[in-house]
């Protein structure tokens, strides 16, 4: 069933940020069906971010890929995705009939993005059908312009995995380095009774901090709807995915999430209005050559600078990193 434009968690964050009226105006762009323009945008994409909720209520987010046309709006209320997570990807657990799903399509070359959220109608290991609940576009802020491969030059999506996914209870040193170098990552959130959502976060390399047990980043000014932070306010959980667009390495993690509202803390990060912190509960790493290469052509002009000498250390209460378990 379609949900109301904003749930209680979103409204609480909007109120605290002082943007309730602005959010109400911008929220009119949220549609219960896929507009024709959005359908054309989706059909041209080669990648799709997907977020789901597993059986334990944990959020996971991943990146699927395919030839243009692998994402299709069959009609205004049905999204068809001709792709499926690789073996061992935790997103697959949430792809069950009746499960919540959030999707995000990004055109990195033109800095456009569009979200479609809904409920899984079916998922047979090759095709995912989604009953649409919400569809809307987002602003181009913080999207790094990347060089998309020419038609016919895309890496094959059928390249086999060199290693099965590795699971750990904490981030390893190589994963921490990948996250600290990232200029882009994807976040999956959900609010009880209101479905899942997938979104994008970007900034200058170094804008994300990480330790073995936590990931933290500054929250910059956005569209004022606070869909992601509203979900965190409601559920206190999130899933993250970091992609090395040079190699195809993907690091996914899930865990408890919190919004850090303390103004004095936020002031330590240029451009930050608040911080967001996720405690690491589980990590999954895979190699996906089909997601690379996607080099940066130009960083977003909206990216605030990163003052590395002023960055705080994240309070790390995690246990020592566990040895990886290959699935």
PDB file of C-alpha atoms in Angstrom:
ATOM      1  CA  UNK A   1       0.000   0.000   0.000  1.00  0.00           C
ATOM      2  CA  UNK A   2       1.291   3.524  -0.730  1.00  0.00           C
ATOM      3  CA  UNK A   3       2.608   5.275   2.330  1.00  0.00           C
ATOM      4  CA  UNK A   4       2.086   8.908   3.319  1.00  0.00           C
ATOM      5  CA  UNK A   5       4.673  11.317   1.981  1.00  0.00           C
ATOM      6  CA  UNK A   6       6.665  11.513   5.243  1.00  0.00           C
ATOM      7  CA  UNK A   7       6.642   9.209   8.262  1.00  0.00           C
ATOM      8  CA  UNK A   8       7.183  10.240  11.878  1.00  0.00           C
ATOM      9  CA  UNK A   9      10.950   9.760  11.794  1.00  0.00           C
ATOM     10  CA  UNK A  10      11.332  12.009   8.763  1.00  0.00           C
ATOM     11  CA  UNK A  11       9.095  14.667  10.293  1.00  0.00           C
ATOM     12  CA  UNK A  12      11.069  14.628  13.567  1.00  0.00           C
ATOM     13  CA  UNK A  13      14.356  15.195  11.741  1.00  0.00           C
ATOM     14  CA  UNK A  14      12.832  17.895   9.528  1.00  0.00           C
ATOM     15  CA  UNK A  15      11.500  19.647  12.634  1.00  0.00           C
ATOM     16  CA  UNK A  16      14.831  19.505  14.438  1.00  0.00           C
ATOM     17  CA  UNK A  17      16.632  20.805  11.335  1.00  0.00           C
ATOM     18  CA  UNK A  18      14.053  23.587  10.945  1.00  0.00           C
ATOM     19  CA  UNK A  19      12.978  22.650   7.410  1.00  0.00           C
ATOM     20  CA  UNK A  20       9.436  21.293   7.792  1.00  0.00           C
ATOM     21  CA  UNK A  21       7.847  23.805   5.410  1.00  0.00           C
ATOM     22  CA  UNK A  22      10.577  23.398   2.789  1.00  0.00           C
ATOM     23  CA  UNK A  23      10.326  19.604   3.013  1.00  0.00           C
ATOM     24  CA  UNK A  24       6.567  19.778   2.503  1.00  0.00           C
ATOM     25  CA  UNK A  25       7.068  21.728  -0.718  1.00  0.00           C
ATOM     26  CA  UNK A  26       9.838  19.496  -2.057  1.00  0.00           C
ATOM     27  CA  UNK A  27       7.917  16.390  -0.996  1.00  0.00           C
ATOM     28  CA  UNK A  28       5.377  17.096  -3.734  1.00  0.00           C
ATOM     29  CA  UNK A  29       7.950  15.634  -6.139  1.00  0.00           C
ATOM     30  CA  UNK A  30       7.425  12.161  -4.633  1.00  0.00           C
ATOM     31  CA  UNK A  31       5.111  10.154  -6.882  1.00  0.00           C
ATOM     32  CA  UNK A  32       3.234   6.888  -6.206  1.00  0.00           C
ATOM     33  CA  UNK A  33       4.031   5.747  -9.763  1.00  0.00           C
ATOM     34  CA  UNK A  34       7.002   5.977 -12.143  1.00  0.00           C
ATOM     35  CA  UNK A  35       6.720   9.040 -14.431  1.00  0.00           C
ATOM     36  CA  UNK A  36       7.532   8.574 -18.128  1.00  0.00           C
ATOM     37  CA  UNK A  37      10.705  10.644 -17.826  1.00  0.00           C
ATOM     38  CA  UNK A  38      11.933   8.504 -14.950  1.00  0.00           C
ATOM     39  CA  UNK A  39      11.138   5.332 -16.907  1.00  0.00           C
ATOM     40  CA  UNK A  40      13.342   6.522 -19.785  1.00  0.00           C
ATOM     41  CA  UNK A  41      16.126   7.393 -17.340  1.00  0.00           C
ATOM     42  CA  UNK A  42      15.997   3.962 -15.717  1.00  0.00           C
ATOM     43  CA  UNK A  43      16.056   2.151 -19.071  1.00  0.00           C
ATOM     44  CA  UNK A  44      19.363   3.814 -19.985  1.00  0.00           C
ATOM     45  CA  UNK A  45      21.202   2.859 -16.811  1.00  0.00           C
ATOM     46  CA  UNK A  46      23.950   0.251 -16.409  1.00  0.00           C
ATOM     47  CA  UNK A  47      23.953   0.155 -12.615  1.00  0.00           C
ATOM     48  CA  UNK A  48      21.314   0.079  -9.911  1.00  0.00           C
ATOM     49  CA  UNK A  49      21.752   0.440  -6.162  1.00  0.00           C
ATOM     50  CA  UNK A  50      19.468  -1.909  -4.211  1.00  0.00           C
ATOM     51  CA  UNK A  51      18.710  -1.942  -0.476  1.00  0.00           C
ATOM     52  CA  UNK A  52      16.805  -4.635   1.437  1.00  0.00           C
ATOM     53  CA  UNK A  53      16.154  -5.812   4.988  1.00  0.00           C
ATOM     54  CA  UNK A  54      17.315  -9.295   6.021  1.00  0.00           C
ATOM     55  CA  UNK A  55      15.497 -11.744   8.281  1.00  0.00           C
ATOM     56  CA  UNK A  56      17.100 -10.240  11.375  1.00  0.00           C
ATOM     57  CA  UNK A  57      15.945  -6.715  10.489  1.00  0.00           C
ATOM     58  CA  UNK A  58      19.401  -5.606   9.334  1.00  0.00           C
ATOM     59  CA  UNK A  59      19.897  -3.267   6.375  1.00  0.00           C
ATOM     60  CA  UNK A  60      22.094  -4.177   3.433  1.00  0.00           C
ATOM     61  CA  UNK A  61      22.801  -2.315   0.202  1.00  0.00           C
ATOM     62  CA  UNK A  62      24.487  -3.462  -3.007  1.00  0.00           C
ATOM     63  CA  UNK A  63      25.149  -2.414  -6.595  1.00  0.00           C
ATOM     64  CA  UNK A  64      23.774  -4.426  -9.518  1.00  0.00           C
ATOM     65  CA  UNK A  65      24.905  -3.989 -13.117  1.00  0.00           C
ATOM     66  CA  UNK A  66      23.796  -4.907 -16.623  1.00  0.00           C
ATOM     67  CA  UNK A  67      23.384  -3.690 -20.170  1.00  0.00           C
ATOM     68  CA  UNK A  68      21.070  -0.695 -20.719  1.00  0.00           C
ATOM     69  CA  UNK A  69      17.527  -2.006 -20.428  1.00  0.00           C
ATOM     70  CA  UNK A  70      18.215  -4.359 -17.524  1.00  0.00           C
ATOM     71  CA  UNK A  71      16.116  -1.964 -15.415  1.00  0.00           C
ATOM     72  CA  UNK A  72      12.660  -1.412 -16.895  1.00  0.00           C
ATOM     73  CA  UNK A  73       9.427   0.227 -15.833  1.00  0.00           C
ATOM     74  CA  UNK A  74       7.001  -2.333 -17.274  1.00  0.00           C
ATOM     75  CA  UNK A  75       4.185   0.025 -16.351  1.00  0.00           C
ATOM     76  CA  UNK A  76       3.889   2.964 -13.930  1.00  0.00           C
ATOM     77  CA  UNK A  77       3.523   0.647 -10.920  1.00  0.00           C
ATOM     78  CA  UNK A  78       5.949  -2.175 -11.821  1.00  0.00           C
ATOM     79  CA  UNK A  79       9.754  -2.143 -11.916  1.00  0.00           C
ATOM     80  CA  UNK A  80      11.560  -5.076 -13.539  1.00  0.00           C
ATOM     81  CA  UNK A  81      15.239  -5.690 -12.747  1.00  0.00           C
ATOM     82  CA  UNK A  82      16.964  -8.309 -14.878  1.00  0.00           C
ATOM     83  CA  UNK A  83      19.856  -8.881 -12.497  1.00  0.00           C
ATOM     84  CA  UNK A  84      20.465 -10.507  -9.141  1.00  0.00           C
ATOM     85  CA  UNK A  85      23.061 -10.137  -6.372  1.00  0.00           C
ATOM     86  CA  UNK A  86      26.151 -12.341  -6.629  1.00  0.00           C
ATOM     87  CA  UNK A  87      26.302 -15.482  -4.500  1.00  0.00           C
ATOM     88  CA  UNK A  88      26.744 -14.626  -0.834  1.00  0.00           C
ATOM     89  CA  UNK A  89      25.533 -11.033  -1.191  1.00  0.00           C
ATOM     90  CA  UNK A  90      23.371 -10.396   1.907  1.00  0.00           C
ATOM     91  CA  UNK A  91      20.965  -8.209  -0.084  1.00  0.00           C
ATOM     92  CA  UNK A  92      19.598 -11.402  -1.664  1.00  0.00           C
ATOM     93  CA  UNK A  93      18.085 -12.516   1.664  1.00  0.00           C
ATOM     94  CA  UNK A  94      15.709  -9.560   1.595  1.00  0.00           C
ATOM     95  CA  UNK A  95      14.567 -10.265  -1.967  1.00  0.00           C
ATOM     96  CA  UNK A  96      11.542 -12.284  -0.946  1.00  0.00           C
ATOM     97  CA  UNK A  97       7.885 -11.688  -1.878  1.00  0.00           C
ATOM     98  CA  UNK A  98       6.507  -8.974   0.361  1.00  0.00           C
ATOM     99  CA  UNK A  99       9.964  -7.722   1.333  1.00  0.00           C
ATOM    100  CA  UNK A 100      10.778  -4.014   1.250  1.00  0.00           C
ATOM    101  CA  UNK A 101      13.172  -2.794  -1.437  1.00  0.00           C
ATOM    102  CA  UNK A 102      14.750   0.568  -2.160  1.00  0.00           C
ATOM    103  CA  UNK A 103      16.479   1.324  -5.468  1.00  0.00           C
ATOM    104  CA  UNK A 104      18.605   4.189  -6.723  1.00  0.00           C
ATOM    105  CA  UNK A 105      19.748   4.792 -10.313  1.00  0.00           C
ATOM    106  CA  UNK A 106      22.643   7.212 -10.870  1.00  0.00           C
ATOM    107  CA  UNK A 107      23.976   8.721 -14.087  1.00  0.00           C
ATOM    108  CA  UNK A 108      27.468   9.676 -12.937  1.00  0.00           C
ATOM    109  CA  UNK A 109      28.386  11.313 -16.253  1.00  0.00           C
ATOM    110  CA  UNK A 110      25.453  13.766 -16.079  1.00  0.00           C
ATOM    111  CA  UNK A 111      25.046  13.847 -12.295  1.00  0.00           C
ATOM    112  CA  UNK A 112      21.435  12.709 -12.336  1.00  0.00           C
ATOM    113  CA  UNK A 113      19.814  10.251  -9.909  1.00  0.00           C
ATOM    114  CA  UNK A 114      16.395   8.747  -9.348  1.00  0.00           C
ATOM    115  CA  UNK A 115      14.863   6.624  -6.577  1.00  0.00           C
ATOM    116  CA  UNK A 116      12.166   3.970  -6.806  1.00  0.00           C
ATOM    117  CA  UNK A 117      10.998   2.209  -3.631  1.00  0.00           C
ATOM    118  CA  UNK A 118       8.457  -0.526  -3.180  1.00  0.00           C
ATOM    119  CA  UNK A 119       7.693  -4.131  -2.319  1.00  0.00           C
ATOM    120  CA  UNK A 120       9.175  -7.246  -3.906  1.00  0.00           C
ATOM    121  CA  UNK A 121       6.514  -9.056  -5.916  1.00  0.00           C
ATOM    122  CA  UNK A 122       8.830 -11.878  -6.988  1.00  0.00           C
ATOM    123  CA  UNK A 123      12.534 -12.712  -7.220  1.00  0.00           C
ATOM    124  CA  UNK A 124      13.615 -15.932  -8.943  1.00  0.00           C
ATOM    125  CA  UNK A 125      17.398 -15.565  -8.885  1.00  0.00           C
ATOM    126  CA  UNK A 126      17.505 -13.837 -12.273  1.00  0.00           C
ATOM    127  CA  UNK A 127      14.705 -11.251 -12.352  1.00  0.00           C
ATOM    128  CA  UNK A 128      13.271  -9.044  -9.588  1.00  0.00           C
ATOM    129  CA  UNK A 129       9.767  -7.590  -9.924  1.00  0.00           C
ATOM    130  CA  UNK A 130       8.845  -4.652  -7.698  1.00  0.00           C
ATOM    131  CA  UNK A 131       5.438  -3.177  -6.915  1.00  0.00           C
ATOM    132  CA  UNK A 132       6.190   0.548  -6.838  1.00  0.00           C
ATOM    133  CA  UNK A 133       5.388   2.619  -3.760  1.00  0.00           C
ATOM    134  CA  UNK A 134       7.425   5.789  -4.402  1.00  0.00           C
ATOM    135  CA  UNK A 135       9.366   7.315  -7.300  1.00  0.00           C
ATOM    136  CA  UNK A 136      11.232  10.607  -7.308  1.00  0.00           C
ATOM    137  CA  UNK A 137      14.364  12.365  -8.572  1.00  0.00           C
ATOM    138  CA  UNK A 138      17.139  13.844  -6.445  1.00  0.00           C
ATOM    139  CA  UNK A 139      19.377  16.873  -6.881  1.00  0.00           C
ATOM    140  CA  UNK A 140      22.890  16.486  -8.393  1.00  0.00           C
ATOM    141  CA  UNK A 141      24.755  17.592  -5.250  1.00  0.00           C
ATOM    142  CA  UNK A 142      27.880  15.655  -4.253  1.00  0.00           C
ATOM    143  CA  UNK A 143      27.842  13.345  -7.307  1.00  0.00           C
ATOM    144  CA  UNK A 144      31.347  13.008  -8.716  1.00  0.00           C
ATOM    145  CA  UNK A 145      31.378  13.126 -12.502  1.00  0.00           C
ATOM    146  CA  UNK A 146      32.710   9.774 -13.709  1.00  0.00           C
ATOM    147  CA  UNK A 147      33.649   8.517 -17.148  1.00  0.00           C
ATOM    148  CA  UNK A 148      31.095   5.959 -18.284  1.00  0.00           C
ATOM    149  CA  UNK A 149      32.268   3.275 -20.763  1.00  0.00           C
ATOM    150  CA  UNK A 150      31.096   3.598 -24.346  1.00  0.00           C
ATOM    151  CA  UNK A 151      28.275   1.371 -25.556  1.00  0.00           C
ATOM    152  CA  UNK A 152      29.754  -2.076 -26.199  1.00  0.00           C
ATOM    153  CA  UNK A 153      32.865  -1.374 -24.110  1.00  0.00           C
ATOM    154  CA  UNK A 154      31.310  -2.176 -20.732  1.00  0.00           C
ATOM    155  CA  UNK A 155      33.022  -4.916 -18.725  1.00  0.00           C
ATOM    156  CA  UNK A 156      31.135  -8.185 -18.948  1.00  0.00           C
ATOM    157  CA  UNK A 157      28.653  -8.660 -16.115  1.00  0.00           C
ATOM    158  CA  UNK A 158      29.207 -12.411 -16.474  1.00  0.00           C
ATOM    159  CA  UNK A 159      32.822 -12.329 -15.242  1.00  0.00           C
ATOM    160  CA  UNK A 160      33.069 -15.016 -12.520  1.00  0.00           C
ATOM    161  CA  UNK A 161      34.051 -14.064  -9.009  1.00  0.00           C
ATOM    162  CA  UNK A 162      37.731 -14.753  -8.322  1.00  0.00           C
ATOM    163  CA  UNK A 163      36.954 -15.477  -4.664  1.00  0.00           C
ATOM    164  CA  UNK A 164      33.711 -16.102  -2.795  1.00  0.00           C
ATOM    165  CA  UNK A 165      32.559 -13.286  -0.471  1.00  0.00           C
ATOM    166  CA  UNK A 166      34.438 -12.874   2.811  1.00  0.00           C
ATOM    167  CA  UNK A 167      32.517 -12.130   6.019  1.00  0.00           C
ATOM    168  CA  UNK A 168      34.008 -10.561   9.123  1.00  0.00           C
ATOM    169  CA  UNK A 169      32.700  -9.008  12.332  1.00  0.00           C
ATOM    170  CA  UNK A 170      34.797  -5.857  11.874  1.00  0.00           C
ATOM    171  CA  UNK A 171      36.607  -3.891   9.174  1.00  0.00           C
ATOM    172  CA  UNK A 172      40.137  -4.933   8.252  1.00  0.00           C
ATOM    173  CA  UNK A 173      42.979  -2.527   7.488  1.00  0.00           C
ATOM    174  CA  UNK A 174      42.555  -2.754   3.704  1.00  0.00           C
ATOM    175  CA  UNK A 175      38.813  -2.123   3.996  1.00  0.00           C
ATOM    176  CA  UNK A 176      39.399   0.852   6.284  1.00  0.00           C
ATOM    177  CA  UNK A 177      41.819   2.302   3.728  1.00  0.00           C
ATOM    178  CA  UNK A 178      39.281   1.841   0.903  1.00  0.00           C
ATOM    179  CA  UNK A 179      36.604   3.627   2.941  1.00  0.00           C
ATOM    180  CA  UNK A 180      38.876   6.491   3.959  1.00  0.00           C
ATOM    181  CA  UNK A 181      39.791   7.073   0.292  1.00  0.00           C
ATOM    182  CA  UNK A 182      36.197   6.949  -0.914  1.00  0.00           C
ATOM    183  CA  UNK A 183      34.496   9.906  -2.586  1.00  0.00           C
ATOM    184  CA  UNK A 184      31.190   8.029  -2.929  1.00  0.00           C
ATOM    185  CA  UNK A 185      29.224   5.404  -1.055  1.00  0.00           C
ATOM    186  CA  UNK A 186      25.681   4.059  -0.930  1.00  0.00           C
ATOM    187  CA  UNK A 187      23.415   3.763   2.089  1.00  0.00           C
ATOM    188  CA  UNK A 188      20.366   1.606   2.727  1.00  0.00           C
ATOM    189  CA  UNK A 189      17.844   2.492   5.424  1.00  0.00           C
ATOM    190  CA  UNK A 190      14.257   1.614   6.342  1.00  0.00           C
ATOM    191  CA  UNK A 191      11.523   2.690   8.712  1.00  0.00           C
ATOM    192  CA  UNK A 192       9.270   0.083  10.342  1.00  0.00           C
ATOM    193  CA  UNK A 193       6.052  -0.117   8.366  1.00  0.00           C
ATOM    194  CA  UNK A 194       7.263   2.290   5.700  1.00  0.00           C
ATOM    195  CA  UNK A 195       9.709   0.324   3.568  1.00  0.00           C
ATOM    196  CA  UNK A 196      13.344   0.447   2.512  1.00  0.00           C
ATOM    197  CA  UNK A 197      15.272   3.199   0.746  1.00  0.00           C
ATOM    198  CA  UNK A 198      18.598   3.415  -1.090  1.00  0.00           C
ATOM    199  CA  UNK A 199      20.570   6.628  -1.314  1.00  0.00           C
ATOM    200  CA  UNK A 200      23.944   8.099  -2.259  1.00  0.00           C
ATOM    201  CA  UNK A 201      26.507  10.038  -0.275  1.00  0.00           C
ATOM    202  CA  UNK A 202      29.456  11.872  -1.795  1.00  0.00           C
ATOM    203  CA  UNK A 203      32.235  14.224  -0.807  1.00  0.00           C
ATOM    204  CA  UNK A 204      35.911  14.959  -1.254  1.00  0.00           C
ATOM    205  CA  UNK A 205      38.153  11.907  -0.706  1.00  0.00           C
ATOM    206  CA  UNK A 206      38.672  11.583   3.030  1.00  0.00           C
ATOM    207  CA  UNK A 207      35.208  12.802   4.049  1.00  0.00           C
ATOM    208  CA  UNK A 208      34.425   9.379   5.557  1.00  0.00           C
ATOM    209  CA  UNK A 209      36.181   8.177   8.701  1.00  0.00           C
ATOM    210  CA  UNK A 210      36.506   4.521   9.631  1.00  0.00           C
ATOM    211  CA  UNK A 211      37.909   2.265  12.313  1.00  0.00           C
ATOM    212  CA  UNK A 212      37.544  -1.482  12.744  1.00  0.00           C
ATOM    213  CA  UNK A 213      34.234  -0.993  14.502  1.00  0.00           C
ATOM    214  CA  UNK A 214      32.656   2.225  13.186  1.00  0.00           C
ATOM    215  CA  UNK A 215      32.150   4.441  10.133  1.00  0.00           C
ATOM    216  CA  UNK A 216      31.316   8.133  10.422  1.00  0.00           C
ATOM    217  CA  UNK A 217      30.753  10.972   7.977  1.00  0.00           C
ATOM    218  CA  UNK A 218      29.549  14.601   7.904  1.00  0.00           C
ATOM    219  CA  UNK A 219      25.980  15.176   6.732  1.00  0.00           C
ATOM    220  CA  UNK A 220      25.901  18.052   4.260  1.00  0.00           C
ATOM    221  CA  UNK A 221      22.957  20.217   3.156  1.00  0.00           C
ATOM    222  CA  UNK A 222      20.665  18.269   0.820  1.00  0.00           C
ATOM    223  CA  UNK A 223      17.070  18.264  -0.386  1.00  0.00           C
ATOM    224  CA  UNK A 224      15.657  18.808   3.141  1.00  0.00           C
ATOM    225  CA  UNK A 225      13.332  15.798   2.965  1.00  0.00           C
ATOM    226  CA  UNK A 226      15.645  13.726   5.178  1.00  0.00           C
ATOM    227  CA  UNK A 227      14.455  10.348   3.905  1.00  0.00           C
ATOM    228  CA  UNK A 228      17.691   8.640   4.962  1.00  0.00           C
ATOM    229  CA  UNK A 229      18.102  10.363   8.320  1.00  0.00           C
ATOM    230  CA  UNK A 230      14.387  10.023   9.003  1.00  0.00           C
ATOM    231  CA  UNK A 231      14.682   6.275   8.548  1.00  0.00           C
ATOM    232  CA  UNK A 232      17.676   6.199  10.880  1.00  0.00           C
ATOM    233  CA  UNK A 233      15.689   8.219  13.429  1.00  0.00           C
ATOM    234  CA  UNK A 234      12.921   5.630  13.180  1.00  0.00           C
ATOM    235  CA  UNK A 235      14.921   2.393  13.097  1.00  0.00           C
ATOM    236  CA  UNK A 236      18.458   3.265  14.287  1.00  0.00           C
ATOM    237  CA  UNK A 237      19.991   0.977  11.647  1.00  0.00           C
ATOM    238  CA  UNK A 238      21.709   1.327   8.265  1.00  0.00           C
ATOM    239  CA  UNK A 239      23.641  -0.607   5.659  1.00  0.00           C
ATOM    240  CA  UNK A 240      26.547   0.840   3.663  1.00  0.00           C
ATOM    241  CA  UNK A 241      28.354  -0.178   0.471  1.00  0.00           C
ATOM    242  CA  UNK A 242      31.720   1.194  -0.661  1.00  0.00           C
ATOM    243  CA  UNK A 243      32.913   0.429  -4.199  1.00  0.00           C
ATOM    244  CA  UNK A 244      36.475   0.712  -5.470  1.00  0.00           C
ATOM    245  CA  UNK A 245      35.632   1.838  -9.004  1.00  0.00           C
ATOM    246  CA  UNK A 246      39.176   1.032 -10.157  1.00  0.00           C
ATOM    247  CA  UNK A 247      39.118  -2.653  -9.197  1.00  0.00           C
ATOM    248  CA  UNK A 248      35.488  -3.600  -8.542  1.00  0.00           C
ATOM    249  CA  UNK A 249      36.054  -4.452  -4.875  1.00  0.00           C
ATOM    250  CA  UNK A 250      32.855  -3.924  -2.877  1.00  0.00           C
ATOM    251  CA  UNK A 251      32.758  -3.606   0.917  1.00  0.00           C
ATOM    252  CA  UNK A 252      29.291  -3.883   2.477  1.00  0.00           C
ATOM    253  CA  UNK A 253      28.558  -3.429   6.155  1.00  0.00           C
ATOM    254  CA  UNK A 254      25.540  -3.250   8.435  1.00  0.00           C
ATOM    255  CA  UNK A 255      24.925  -2.118  11.975  1.00  0.00           C
ATOM    256  CA  UNK A 256      23.284   0.288  14.426  1.00  0.00           C
ATOM    257  CA  UNK A 257      23.192   3.901  13.218  1.00  0.00           C
ATOM    258  CA  UNK A 258      22.859   7.238  14.961  1.00  0.00           C
ATOM    259  CA  UNK A 259      22.642  10.920  14.100  1.00  0.00           C
ATOM    260  CA  UNK A 260      25.130  13.104  15.995  1.00  0.00           C
ATOM    261  CA  UNK A 261      23.417  16.474  16.447  1.00  0.00           C
ATOM    262  CA  UNK A 262      26.053  18.135  18.625  1.00  0.00           C
ATOM    263  CA  UNK A 263      26.887  21.449  16.896  1.00  0.00           C
ATOM    264  CA  UNK A 264      30.358  21.716  18.426  1.00  0.00           C
ATOM    265  CA  UNK A 265      31.262  18.301  17.054  1.00  0.00           C
ATOM    266  CA  UNK A 266      29.850  19.081  13.594  1.00  0.00           C
ATOM    267  CA  UNK A 267      31.849  22.319  13.434  1.00  0.00           C
ATOM    268  CA  UNK A 268      35.035  20.260  13.252  1.00  0.00           C
ATOM    269  CA  UNK A 269      33.999  19.190   9.749  1.00  0.00           C
ATOM    270  CA  UNK A 270      33.741  21.908   7.052  1.00  0.00           C
ATOM    271  CA  UNK A 271      30.238  22.048   5.627  1.00  0.00           C
ATOM    272  CA  UNK A 272      28.771  19.561   8.114  1.00  0.00           C
ATOM    273  CA  UNK A 273      25.336  20.219   9.592  1.00  0.00           C
ATOM    274  CA  UNK A 274      25.529  17.075  11.716  1.00  0.00           C
ATOM    275  CA  UNK A 275      27.331  13.705  11.660  1.00  0.00           C
ATOM    276  CA  UNK A 276      26.096  10.175  11.039  1.00  0.00           C
ATOM    277  CA  UNK A 277      27.744   7.159  12.657  1.00  0.00           C
ATOM    278  CA  UNK A 278      27.269   3.454  11.949  1.00  0.00           C
ATOM    279  CA  UNK A 279      28.659   0.799  14.285  1.00  0.00           C
ATOM    280  CA  UNK A 280      29.936  -2.235  12.407  1.00  0.00           C
ATOM    281  CA  UNK A 281      28.060  -5.453  13.093  1.00  0.00           C
ATOM    282  CA  UNK A 282      29.057  -7.472  10.021  1.00  0.00           C
ATOM    283  CA  UNK A 283      31.149  -6.888   6.899  1.00  0.00           C
ATOM    284  CA  UNK A 284      30.972  -8.612   3.513  1.00  0.00           C
ATOM    285  CA  UNK A 285      33.641  -8.089   0.844  1.00  0.00           C
ATOM    286  CA  UNK A 286      33.376  -9.251  -2.771  1.00  0.00           C
ATOM    287  CA  UNK A 287      35.267  -8.735  -6.022  1.00  0.00           C
ATOM    288  CA  UNK A 288      33.023  -7.607  -8.896  1.00  0.00           C
ATOM    289  CA  UNK A 289      35.038  -6.726 -12.025  1.00  0.00           C
ATOM    290  CA  UNK A 290      31.852  -5.716 -13.834  1.00  0.00           C
ATOM    291  CA  UNK A 291      31.617  -2.554 -11.707  1.00  0.00           C
ATOM    292  CA  UNK A 292      34.976  -1.151 -12.857  1.00  0.00           C
ATOM    293  CA  UNK A 293      36.564   0.951 -14.242  1.00  0.00           C
ATOM    294  CA  UNK A 294      34.634   4.143 -13.575  1.00  0.00           C
ATOM    295  CA  UNK A 295      37.239   6.900 -13.115  1.00  0.00           C
ATOM    296  CA  UNK A 296      36.486  10.372 -11.745  1.00  0.00           C
ATOM    297  CA  UNK A 297      36.528  13.143 -14.345  1.00  0.00           C
ATOM    298  CA  UNK A 298      35.559  15.963 -12.004  1.00  0.00           C
ATOM    299  CA  UNK A 299      34.684  16.158  -8.327  1.00  0.00           C
ATOM    300  CA  UNK A 300      31.394  17.784  -7.430  1.00  0.00           C
ATOM    301  CA  UNK A 301      31.676  21.567  -7.010  1.00  0.00           C
ATOM    302  CA  UNK A 302      29.426  21.196  -3.945  1.00  0.00           C
ATOM    303  CA  UNK A 303      31.971  19.068  -2.033  1.00  0.00           C
ATOM    304  CA  UNK A 304      33.146  20.894   1.098  1.00  0.00           C
ATOM    305  CA  UNK A 305      36.871  20.643   1.805  1.00  0.00           C
ATOM    306  CA  UNK A 306      38.149  17.940   4.124  1.00  0.00           C
ATOM    307  CA  UNK A 307      40.302  19.246   6.970  1.00  0.00           C
ATOM    308  CA  UNK A 308      42.240  16.070   7.723  1.00  0.00           C
ATOM    309  CA  UNK A 309      44.247  17.647  10.519  1.00  0.00           C
ATOM    310  CA  UNK A 310      41.040  18.489  12.361  1.00  0.00           C
ATOM    311  CA  UNK A 311      39.330  15.107  12.039  1.00  0.00           C
ATOM    312  CA  UNK A 312      38.289  13.471  15.289  1.00  0.00           C
ATOM    313  CA  UNK A 313      39.030   9.873  16.068  1.00  0.00           C
ATOM    314  CA  UNK A 314      35.881   7.751  16.214  1.00  0.00           C
ATOM    315  CA  UNK A 315      35.291   6.168  19.592  1.00  0.00           C
ATOM    316  CA  UNK A 316      35.872   2.490  18.754  1.00  0.00           C
ATOM    317  CA  UNK A 317      34.239   0.030  21.127  1.00  0.00           C
ATOM    318  CA  UNK A 318      34.499  -2.957  18.812  1.00  0.00           C
ATOM    319  CA  UNK A 319      36.240  -6.206  19.516  1.00  0.00           C
ATOM    320  CA  UNK A 320      39.497  -6.981  17.647  1.00  0.00           C
ATOM    321  CA  UNK A 321      38.872  -7.759  13.953  1.00  0.00           C
ATOM    322  CA  UNK A 322      37.777 -11.334  13.362  1.00  0.00           C
ATOM    323  CA  UNK A 323      39.377 -13.543  10.742  1.00  0.00           C
ATOM    324  CA  UNK A 324      37.476 -13.544   7.480  1.00  0.00           C
ATOM    325  CA  UNK A 325      35.207 -16.403   6.558  1.00  0.00           C
ATOM    326  CA  UNK A 326      34.969 -17.180   2.847  1.00  0.00           C
ATOM    327  CA  UNK A 327      31.506 -18.378   1.901  1.00  0.00           C
TER     328      UNK A 327
END
